[in-house]
XYZ file of C-alpha atoms in Angstrom:
599
model
C 29.164 -34.489 -5.769
C 25.870 -34.614 -5.315
C 23.221 -31.725 -6.166
C 22.211 -32.198 -2.760
C 25.867 -31.568 -1.094
C 26.677 -29.026 -4.230
C 23.106 -27.304 -3.275
C 24.696 -27.679 1.097
C 27.981 -25.970 0.221
C 26.760 -23.051 -1.988
C 23.955 -22.394 1.249
C 26.622 -22.716 4.039
C 29.295 -19.943 1.767
C 25.971 -17.823 1.836
C 26.051 -18.066 5.325
C 29.516 -17.213 5.883
C 29.294 -14.783 3.548
C 26.172 -12.758 5.654
C 28.340 -13.066 9.179
C 31.237 -11.291 7.330
C 28.711 -8.838 6.094
C 27.456 -8.417 10.172
C 31.014 -7.347 11.374
C 31.584 -4.836 8.981
C 31.664 -1.658 10.181
C 30.389 -0.182 6.927
C 28.072 -2.488 4.991
C 27.751 0.194 2.205
C 25.624 3.474 1.642
C 22.686 2.410 -0.278
C 19.803 2.618 1.963
C 16.398 0.279 2.458
C 13.281 0.512 5.128
C 13.747 -2.586 7.319
C 9.777 -2.788 6.481
C 11.227 -2.938 2.329
C 13.793 -5.193 3.736
C 11.758 -8.226 5.494
C 9.366 -8.115 1.918
C 12.558 -8.123 -0.687
C 13.407 -11.045 1.533
C 10.416 -13.156 1.603
C 9.788 -11.994 -2.688
C 13.555 -13.444 -2.909
C 11.906 -16.925 -1.679
C 9.149 -16.426 -3.880
C 6.577 -15.597 -1.782
C 3.535 -13.849 -3.554
C 1.130 -13.625 -0.972
C 0.789 -12.707 2.171
C -2.151 -13.359 5.166
C -3.094 -11.724 7.663
C -5.915 -9.119 9.020
C -5.309 -5.430 9.145
C -5.205 -4.162 13.052
C -3.976 -0.150 13.784
C -0.236 -1.647 14.688
C 0.834 -3.782 11.699
C -1.317 -0.692 9.146
C 2.143 1.273 8.252
C 3.772 -1.935 7.090
C 0.512 -3.054 5.034
C 1.142 -0.109 3.052
C 4.756 -1.085 1.896
C 2.525 -4.893 1.312
C 0.225 -3.039 -0.822
C 2.422 -1.335 -2.875
C 5.188 -3.898 -3.279
C 5.241 -5.204 -6.697
C 5.521 -9.218 -6.277
C 3.862 -9.478 -3.200
C -0.236 -9.463 -2.730
C -1.500 -8.860 0.492
C -4.290 -11.677 0.707
C -7.057 -9.973 3.214
C -8.710 -13.083 5.712
C -12.001 -12.717 7.750
C -9.873 -13.581 11.094
C -6.707 -14.034 11.669
C -6.856 -17.873 12.793
C -8.300 -18.232 8.783
C -4.947 -16.175 7.894
C -3.079 -18.936 9.750
C -4.451 -21.556 8.345
C -4.159 -20.572 4.870
C -0.692 -19.382 5.107
C 0.018 -23.039 6.544
C -1.880 -24.591 3.706
C -0.010 -22.311 1.218
C 3.702 -23.003 2.488
C 2.467 -26.530 1.998
C 2.037 -26.573 -1.168
C 5.170 -24.158 -2.547
C 8.216 -25.784 -2.164
C 11.674 -24.519 -0.640
C 9.188 -21.419 0.179
C 7.323 -20.520 2.819
C 3.648 -19.056 4.475
C 3.386 -15.646 5.843
C 1.010 -13.959 8.490
C 0.819 -10.509 9.591
C -1.369 -10.022 12.361
C -1.600 -7.011 14.978
C -0.257 -7.142 18.448
C -2.130 -9.230 21.143
C -5.521 -9.997 19.983
C -4.715 -10.386 16.509
C -1.328 -12.671 17.000
C -3.190 -14.783 19.719
C -6.420 -15.509 17.912
C -3.825 -16.840 14.988
C -2.299 -19.264 17.888
C -3.660 -22.115 17.442
C -2.668 -22.347 13.668
C 0.893 -21.324 14.406
C 0.633 -24.618 16.590
C -0.557 -26.721 14.056
C 2.317 -25.770 11.572
C 4.171 -26.519 14.381
C 3.246 -29.535 14.701
C 3.634 -30.710 11.462
C 6.547 -29.264 10.595
C 5.204 -26.447 8.381
C 7.305 -23.864 7.463
C 5.237 -20.409 8.205
C 6.422 -17.017 8.773
C 4.125 -15.219 12.084
C 4.729 -10.991 11.598
C 3.443 -9.287 14.687
C 3.429 -4.898 13.930
C 4.001 -4.451 17.785
C 3.586 -1.082 19.532
C 6.903 1.512 19.096
C 10.195 0.780 21.186
C 8.959 4.080 22.747
C 5.603 3.008 24.026
C 8.042 -0.879 25.233
C 10.071 1.500 27.336
C 7.701 3.314 28.932
C 4.876 0.826 29.061
C 1.835 2.948 28.818
C -1.578 1.504 29.301
C -2.456 1.227 25.712
C -4.702 -1.132 24.224
C -4.113 -4.660 23.349
C -2.413 -4.971 26.329
C -3.182 -6.757 29.465
C -3.061 -3.891 31.579
C -0.237 -4.934 33.910
C 2.447 -3.262 31.556
C 3.824 -7.036 30.100
C 4.415 -6.494 26.286
C 6.392 -9.361 25.870
C 3.700 -11.503 27.531
C 2.597 -12.592 23.952
C 6.339 -13.562 22.559
C 6.816 -15.544 25.434
C 3.377 -17.341 24.500
C 5.319 -17.773 21.172
C 7.872 -19.258 22.241
C 6.269 -22.355 23.009
C 4.886 -22.922 19.827
C 7.471 -21.801 17.235
C 11.351 -22.529 16.726
C 12.359 -19.044 16.673
C 11.583 -16.324 18.269
C 13.243 -12.544 16.616
C 12.229 -9.689 18.738
C 13.557 -6.464 16.632
C 14.595 -3.859 19.295
C 17.962 -2.249 17.551
C 17.646 -1.060 14.186
C 21.633 -1.922 13.986
C 20.744 -5.196 14.610
C 17.739 -5.917 12.927
C 18.467 -7.026 9.036
C 20.673 -9.406 10.757
C 17.672 -10.850 13.179
C 15.132 -11.001 9.706
C 17.563 -12.755 8.228
C 18.242 -15.344 10.778
C 14.598 -15.816 11.561
C 13.782 -16.350 8.361
C 17.035 -18.996 7.949
C 15.461 -20.784 11.086
C 11.725 -21.278 9.007
C 13.387 -22.931 6.458
C 16.068 -25.097 7.791
C 13.459 -26.078 10.873
C 10.712 -26.559 8.833
C 8.654 -24.891 11.351
C 6.865 -21.552 12.749
C 8.783 -18.063 13.491
C 7.847 -15.603 15.151
C 8.923 -11.868 14.315
C 8.385 -8.710 15.907
C 7.978 -5.258 13.646
C 7.942 -2.463 15.755
C 5.533 0.646 14.754
C 8.389 2.875 14.503
C 10.898 0.318 12.616
C 8.960 0.168 9.430
C 10.584 2.817 7.553
C 13.463 2.846 9.614
C 16.622 2.530 7.326
C 19.382 -0.089 6.937
C 22.064 -1.491 4.644
C 20.215 -3.585 1.775
C 24.306 -4.751 0.981
C 22.669 -7.966 2.632
C 20.485 -8.652 0.451
C 22.828 -9.119 -2.317
C 23.379 -12.563 -0.313
C 20.412 -15.217 -1.156
C 19.066 -17.229 2.165
C 17.858 -20.557 2.170
C 17.999 -23.746 4.048
C 21.033 -25.038 5.901
C 21.224 -28.832 5.416
C 23.613 -30.284 8.246
C 26.860 -31.254 6.766
C 26.813 -35.494 7.725
C 30.235 -36.319 9.032
C 32.015 -38.415 6.440
C 33.829 -41.368 7.977
C 30.173 -41.672 10.427
C 27.856 -41.595 6.909
C 30.737 -44.020 5.569
C 29.847 -46.176 8.692
C 26.389 -46.070 8.198
C 25.875 -46.951 4.502
C 28.398 -49.648 5.240
C 26.203 -51.068 7.805
C 23.111 -50.564 6.092
C 24.433 -52.213 3.213
C 25.344 -54.634 5.271
C 22.116 -55.664 6.747
C 20.889 -55.159 2.868
C 23.099 -58.315 2.058
C 22.204 -60.037 5.126
C 18.432 -60.371 3.631
C 19.551 -60.787 0.390
C 17.878 -57.657 -1.102
C 14.247 -58.531 0.667
C 13.535 -54.500 1.846
C 10.524 -52.858 1.781
C 10.585 -49.022 1.820
C 7.723 -47.343 3.886
C 8.088 -42.861 3.333
C 6.408 -40.679 5.910
C 5.827 -37.110 6.262
C 9.278 -35.798 6.526
C 10.379 -36.758 3.005
C 8.140 -34.124 2.013
C 9.283 -31.604 4.755
C 12.331 -31.546 4.186
C 12.460 -31.550 0.476
C 14.186 -35.412 0.062
C 11.245 -35.740 -2.471
C 13.513 -36.171 -5.591
C 16.335 -38.075 -4.175
C 14.379 -41.015 -2.404
C 13.074 -40.984 -5.995
C 16.145 -41.577 -7.409
C 17.167 -44.413 -4.688
C 13.641 -46.266 -5.607
C 14.884 -46.263 -9.473
C 17.608 -47.324 -8.711
C 16.933 -49.979 -6.455
C 13.684 -51.568 -7.989
C 12.370 -51.793 -4.012
C 9.070 -52.133 -2.698
C 7.966 -48.846 -1.754
C 4.739 -47.645 0.779
C 3.486 -45.221 2.915
C 2.096 -43.620 5.882
C -0.872 -41.775 6.151
C 1.103 -38.148 6.783
C 3.461 -39.767 3.596
C 0.448 -40.127 0.898
C 1.567 -38.403 -1.987
C 4.707 -38.004 -1.586
C 5.640 -41.025 -3.759
C 3.678 -40.871 -7.362
C 1.212 -43.708 -6.672
C 0.873 -44.508 -10.459
C 4.668 -45.695 -9.690
C 5.125 -49.782 -10.773
C 6.654 -50.099 -7.406
C 4.367 -48.623 -5.319
C 2.029 -50.700 -3.122
C -0.834 -48.328 -1.295
C -0.716 -47.348 1.922
C 0.277 -48.841 5.619
C -1.101 -47.689 8.445
C 0.070 -50.686 10.859
C -2.468 -53.124 12.309
C -6.031 -51.364 10.376
C -3.958 -51.458 6.739
C -5.911 -53.572 3.427
C -5.148 -57.009 4.503
C -2.991 -57.190 0.837
C -0.299 -54.968 1.941
C -0.493 -55.707 5.437
C 1.116 -58.380 5.036
C 3.223 -57.132 1.869
C 4.951 -54.707 4.271
C 5.434 -56.273 6.958
C 6.648 -59.708 5.861
C 9.683 -58.287 4.333
C 12.817 -59.066 6.064
C 13.835 -55.363 6.155
C 11.890 -52.319 6.497
C 13.686 -48.801 5.760
C 11.650 -46.002 6.844
C 12.096 -42.624 5.359
C 10.947 -39.716 7.509
C 9.311 -41.792 9.745
C 6.394 -39.570 12.406
C 4.680 -42.131 14.013
C 1.869 -40.817 15.590
C -1.362 -42.401 16.613
C -3.787 -41.943 13.475
C -1.117 -41.926 11.267
C 0.222 -44.975 12.706
C -2.860 -47.282 13.139
C -2.945 -46.123 16.997
C 0.464 -47.336 17.402
C 0.507 -51.337 15.568
C 3.786 -50.930 13.619
C 4.044 -54.554 13.633
C 7.968 -53.754 12.832
C 10.730 -55.408 14.777
C 13.059 -52.598 15.577
C 15.538 -55.665 14.634
C 14.424 -55.528 11.339
C 13.794 -51.403 10.781
C 16.234 -48.918 9.940
C 14.869 -45.361 9.850
C 16.142 -42.236 8.231
C 15.205 -38.515 9.480
C 16.264 -35.128 8.722
C 18.968 -35.279 11.630
C 19.663 -38.615 12.562
C 19.673 -42.298 11.372
C 18.451 -45.571 13.603
C 19.767 -49.176 12.320
C 18.163 -51.742 14.251
C 18.901 -50.340 17.552
C 22.073 -47.982 17.030
C 21.345 -44.041 16.458
C 23.820 -42.206 15.044
C 22.703 -38.621 15.751
C 23.432 -36.237 12.996
C 23.581 -38.219 9.745
C 20.656 -36.748 7.980
C 18.329 -38.301 4.556
C 19.526 -35.229 2.566
C 23.196 -36.102 1.543
C 22.506 -39.905 2.820
C 20.290 -40.700 0.397
C 22.428 -40.458 -3.016
C 25.417 -42.170 -0.652
C 22.647 -45.350 -0.650
C 21.440 -44.856 -3.431
C 25.037 -45.553 -5.331
C 25.540 -48.277 -2.929
C 22.150 -50.554 -2.863
C 21.799 -50.506 -6.597
C 23.493 -53.626 -7.090
C 20.196 -55.393 -5.307
C 18.269 -54.194 -8.365
C 18.097 -57.217 -9.805
C 16.413 -59.185 -6.780
C 14.400 -56.513 -5.179
C 12.793 -55.598 -9.064
C 11.451 -58.843 -8.749
C 9.645 -59.091 -5.553
C 6.206 -58.286 -5.906
C 4.012 -55.650 -5.580
C 0.006 -55.961 -5.753
C -1.077 -52.541 -7.873
C -2.584 -49.700 -5.234
C -5.917 -49.499 -7.228
C -9.656 -48.062 -6.210
C -11.784 -50.927 -4.911
C -15.264 -50.423 -5.638
C -18.441 -51.836 -3.397
C -20.091 -54.360 -4.661
C -23.943 -53.883 -5.085
C -25.492 -50.691 -5.318
C -26.753 -48.878 -2.775
C -29.828 -45.907 -3.064
C -27.567 -43.667 -0.941
C -24.020 -42.531 -1.165
C -22.040 -44.541 1.032
C -18.114 -43.620 2.338
C -16.833 -47.101 0.862
C -18.353 -45.669 -2.214
C -17.794 -42.082 -2.881
C -14.003 -42.234 -2.142
C -12.829 -45.135 -4.665
C -15.427 -43.575 -6.986
C -14.102 -40.129 -7.103
C -10.509 -41.992 -8.041
C -11.215 -41.584 -11.742
C -12.077 -38.014 -10.977
C -8.879 -36.963 -9.707
C -6.370 -35.670 -12.746
C -2.927 -35.056 -13.018
C -1.429 -31.908 -11.036
C -4.590 -31.997 -8.666
C -4.473 -30.458 -5.211
C -6.140 -32.041 -2.704
C -7.269 -30.531 0.379
C -8.767 -33.305 3.254
C -9.932 -32.150 6.773
C -9.479 -33.905 9.200
C -12.484 -35.874 9.978
C -14.195 -38.457 7.619
C -12.014 -36.655 4.685
C -8.584 -37.727 6.236
C -9.052 -41.445 6.555
C -11.474 -41.567 2.948
C -8.910 -40.397 1.321
C -6.490 -43.201 2.443
C -8.021 -45.406 -0.029
C -7.604 -43.531 -3.249
C -4.868 -43.799 -5.858
C -4.008 -40.435 -6.780
C -2.940 -39.731 -10.270
C 0.881 -38.578 -11.081
C 1.836 -35.027 -9.869
C -1.253 -34.534 -7.899
C -0.584 -33.541 -4.234
C -2.576 -33.881 -1.073
C -2.620 -31.568 2.031
C -4.080 -32.687 4.932
C -3.337 -32.270 8.844
C -3.158 -35.815 11.304
C -1.051 -34.758 13.713
C -2.662 -31.768 14.521
C -5.773 -32.484 13.843
C -8.029 -29.085 14.242
C -10.844 -29.045 12.520
C -11.901 -26.196 10.148
C -8.170 -26.423 9.173
C -8.638 -27.447 5.779
C -10.921 -24.582 4.899
C -8.915 -21.694 5.641
C -5.565 -24.406 4.244
C -7.763 -24.851 0.991
C -7.501 -20.828 0.217
C -4.247 -20.591 0.507
C -3.072 -24.135 -1.085
C -5.197 -22.442 -3.975
C -3.416 -19.208 -3.951
C -0.235 -21.153 -4.586
C -1.556 -22.980 -6.824
C -2.035 -20.840 -9.486
C 1.007 -19.344 -8.420
C 2.363 -22.605 -9.693
C 0.202 -22.967 -12.677
C -1.597 -25.712 -11.113
C -4.501 -26.916 -12.413
C -7.243 -27.814 -9.709
C -7.339 -27.304 -5.892
C -10.221 -29.571 -4.729
C -11.639 -29.661 -0.850
C -13.402 -32.663 0.810
C -14.670 -30.845 4.123
C -17.865 -32.349 6.789
C -20.239 -29.748 7.097
C -19.703 -29.683 10.956
C -15.700 -28.281 10.156
C -17.448 -26.174 7.664
C -19.237 -24.449 9.986
C -15.728 -23.419 11.582
C -14.041 -21.646 8.859
C -16.149 -20.870 6.568
C -15.786 -17.113 6.390
C -12.638 -17.992 3.900
C -14.583 -18.802 1.324
C -15.632 -15.318 1.297
C -11.775 -14.565 0.346
C -11.331 -17.446 -2.485
C -14.799 -15.407 -4.115
C -13.069 -12.051 -4.067
C -9.806 -13.483 -5.533
C -11.483 -15.329 -8.233
C -10.359 -18.445 -7.214
C -11.630 -21.900 -8.204
C -11.489 -24.191 -5.831
C -14.373 -27.166 -6.254
C -15.596 -28.110 -2.607
C -16.781 -31.181 -1.273
C -19.262 -31.111 1.360
C -20.094 -34.257 2.757
C -23.265 -33.143 4.703
C -23.718 -35.982 7.317
C -25.224 -33.891 10.073
C -22.840 -33.252 12.822
C -19.810 -34.478 13.841
C -19.314 -37.819 12.431
C -15.863 -38.680 13.697
C -17.166 -38.226 17.144
C -19.793 -39.879 16.641
C -17.888 -42.575 15.816
C -15.536 -42.031 18.118
C -18.368 -41.733 21.545
C -21.788 -40.390 20.923
C -23.731 -41.998 18.150
C -26.584 -40.316 19.247
C -25.366 -37.484 21.457
C -26.888 -34.051 21.134
C -23.186 -32.867 21.547
C -22.060 -34.178 18.126
C -25.349 -32.214 15.966
C -25.333 -28.896 14.411
C -27.700 -26.927 12.538
C -28.396 -27.982 8.969
C -27.298 -25.049 6.865
C -29.064 -23.795 3.263
C -25.742 -24.816 1.928
C -26.644 -24.586 -1.875
C -27.201 -20.475 -0.765
C -23.921 -20.505 0.725
C -21.610 -19.558 -2.149
C -24.133 -16.692 -3.037
C -24.084 -15.406 0.553
C -20.618 -14.884 0.807
C -20.246 -13.719 -2.577
C -19.329 -10.561 -4.279
C -22.866 -10.176 -6.446
C -21.146 -10.107 -9.116
C -18.707 -13.588 -9.691
C -20.175 -16.832 -10.942
C -20.696 -19.527 -8.437
C -22.143 -23.023 -9.345
C -23.556 -25.400 -6.341
C -25.036 -28.690 -6.303
C -27.232 -30.994 -3.911
C -26.167 -34.773 -4.528
C -28.256 -37.033 -3.202
C -28.005 -40.473 -4.249
C -25.092 -42.464 -6.532
C -26.893 -41.397 -9.914
C -27.031 -38.177 -9.235
C -23.383 -38.376 -8.374
C -22.361 -39.950 -11.563
C -24.222 -37.657 -13.867
C -22.074 -34.936 -12.016
C -19.234 -36.258 -12.712
C -19.614 -36.775 -16.465
C -21.339 -33.270 -16.551
C -18.954 -31.631 -19.057
C -19.648 -28.259 -17.271
C -18.990 -29.332 -14.450
C -16.022 -30.560 -15.315
C -15.044 -27.236 -16.922
C -14.080 -25.800 -13.964
C -15.513 -22.461 -14.836
C -16.155 -21.084 -11.429
C -16.222 -21.856 -7.358
C -18.327 -25.053 -7.044
C -19.601 -26.177 -4.063
C -21.410 -29.782 -4.473
C -22.888 -30.756 -0.872
C -22.967 -34.754 -0.891
C -26.006 -36.359 2.000
C -24.704 -39.081 3.300
C -26.168 -40.494 6.546
C -25.136 -39.664 10.026
C -23.401 -42.724 11.175
C -21.217 -43.267 8.235
C -17.755 -43.155 8.233
C -14.868 -44.665 5.978
C -13.668 -47.938 6.892
C -10.751 -46.854 7.917
C -11.624 -44.550 10.515
C -14.094 -47.302 12.062
C -11.122 -49.436 12.338
C -8.906 -46.672 13.759
C -11.407 -46.183 16.512
C -12.430 -49.776 16.733
C -8.722 -50.538 17.745
C -8.507 -47.489 20.273
C -11.545 -48.764 22.264
C -9.304 -52.518 22.236
C -6.210 -50.801 23.806
C -7.991 -48.886 25.904
C -10.396 -52.125 27.564
C -7.035 -54.020 28.030
C -5.289 -51.079 29.787
C -8.237 -50.445 32.035
C -7.629 -54.557 32.320
C -3.885 -54.408 33.581
C -4.833 -51.837 35.759
C -7.241 -53.437 37.979
């Protein structure tokens, strides 16, 4: 029995025990408040930090949070940033979740964009909304934070569009069960969940018996005969191509916790492996069989050839969005493609529902390891940084990103902003045990700053050495306030501010010289002092030339990382990474072809 199967069976046993506990007429005599029941459940799952903003409908609950021995309240500057922070936290804390607490109406709506992003990108975030008492909900007085028309459930209806589950607590007797179901859904589906907590429920007592049964992600058990048939089909396809297989990994490998199973599969089979942009760092990029990033037609020519010439491609956790696939330009014919997902498998044109990769991968490993002698001889060009030839007087995107490769260390958590950073980092090999956190599908500018707060807290809890943020000046202006709690909490992220005087990703797409892509040029080297607490030491640098950057990246004081640091990198207002320019070019070409066809 594989480890994944054993874990799933235990989770199913625990789930059945919870159902049995629910059916009992008497659940024991030990009581706990609903607020503390919820906090205990979160602590059991490794949640040590909660994000949000206080408001009068959640203050009673926040008393319990502040007094809790294992969970720290992280006060954010606004609810949108809090949602971003919970998103970042969840991405780093495997098998846990991010938690945001807001107040009714104004608070929860402010967080909506961040919650929607977590839904889009499949991140488990629990949104706790402090709401009016059940008596107020029944009689519907004209309360503040309402829409003035008595619709107290309007905000929950909005949340239904951007969460996988909503739980409106209205009955004390079922509150514990609803909390458990909400958290389990969040973990299992790797998407946000919305949970209301009425003010009069916070101190209401419920049985604590259910707390003795742990919660966990429920992984579907594959139907044995169908799974065996799928394994047979895949083995036959691999035999037909004499083991000429390439593996392509993507975001869902991380989201659904199959990194260990995937690595065991790759080690046993020897198949070459590449990653899509959203799958970057899902595989150790120093692994001898790892070849780099595949982004359809805009891929580095060597990588593109090595992927597309394979007679069979096995995708694991694929998510073919526009920016993740080179604007839908994968050159992988369906007949040569096998896709493994969390809830289905596709072999060429045949789709097998309810067959998930968590349990399938160990069986494929056992069956396909016979191809190692052949597969391990397929050449893989090492994924290495490629600095441009010659020198320039200014810092360019093509110089900057390859240069940063030698700055990174094992264990770094790297956050990149939607924009030039998301594209630039793709050409940079990362060291072992490092993690890249990015938001490619939802693409909300400013996300990275709030997310970096959550990432830095999670990294600190896990003992990871450094959090490094790459963000443009335009994006930073949207969410800059969240640097303040970083300083207040004593966190020490290194913030590389790419100052190209506006929205370069937008300029690259359209409007190179339009005023709507311009922003005010802040005094960035004074920012940390302005947002600081007057006592915490900070460091700021402004770098204008490659020589200055070289000097900084070898400076012992800078490398010591003793305090939060901001490094302003001055770049040209029209300079963009290669992949971004290529992405825009192919989009323009496809748009022109579509327009021509429509005539």
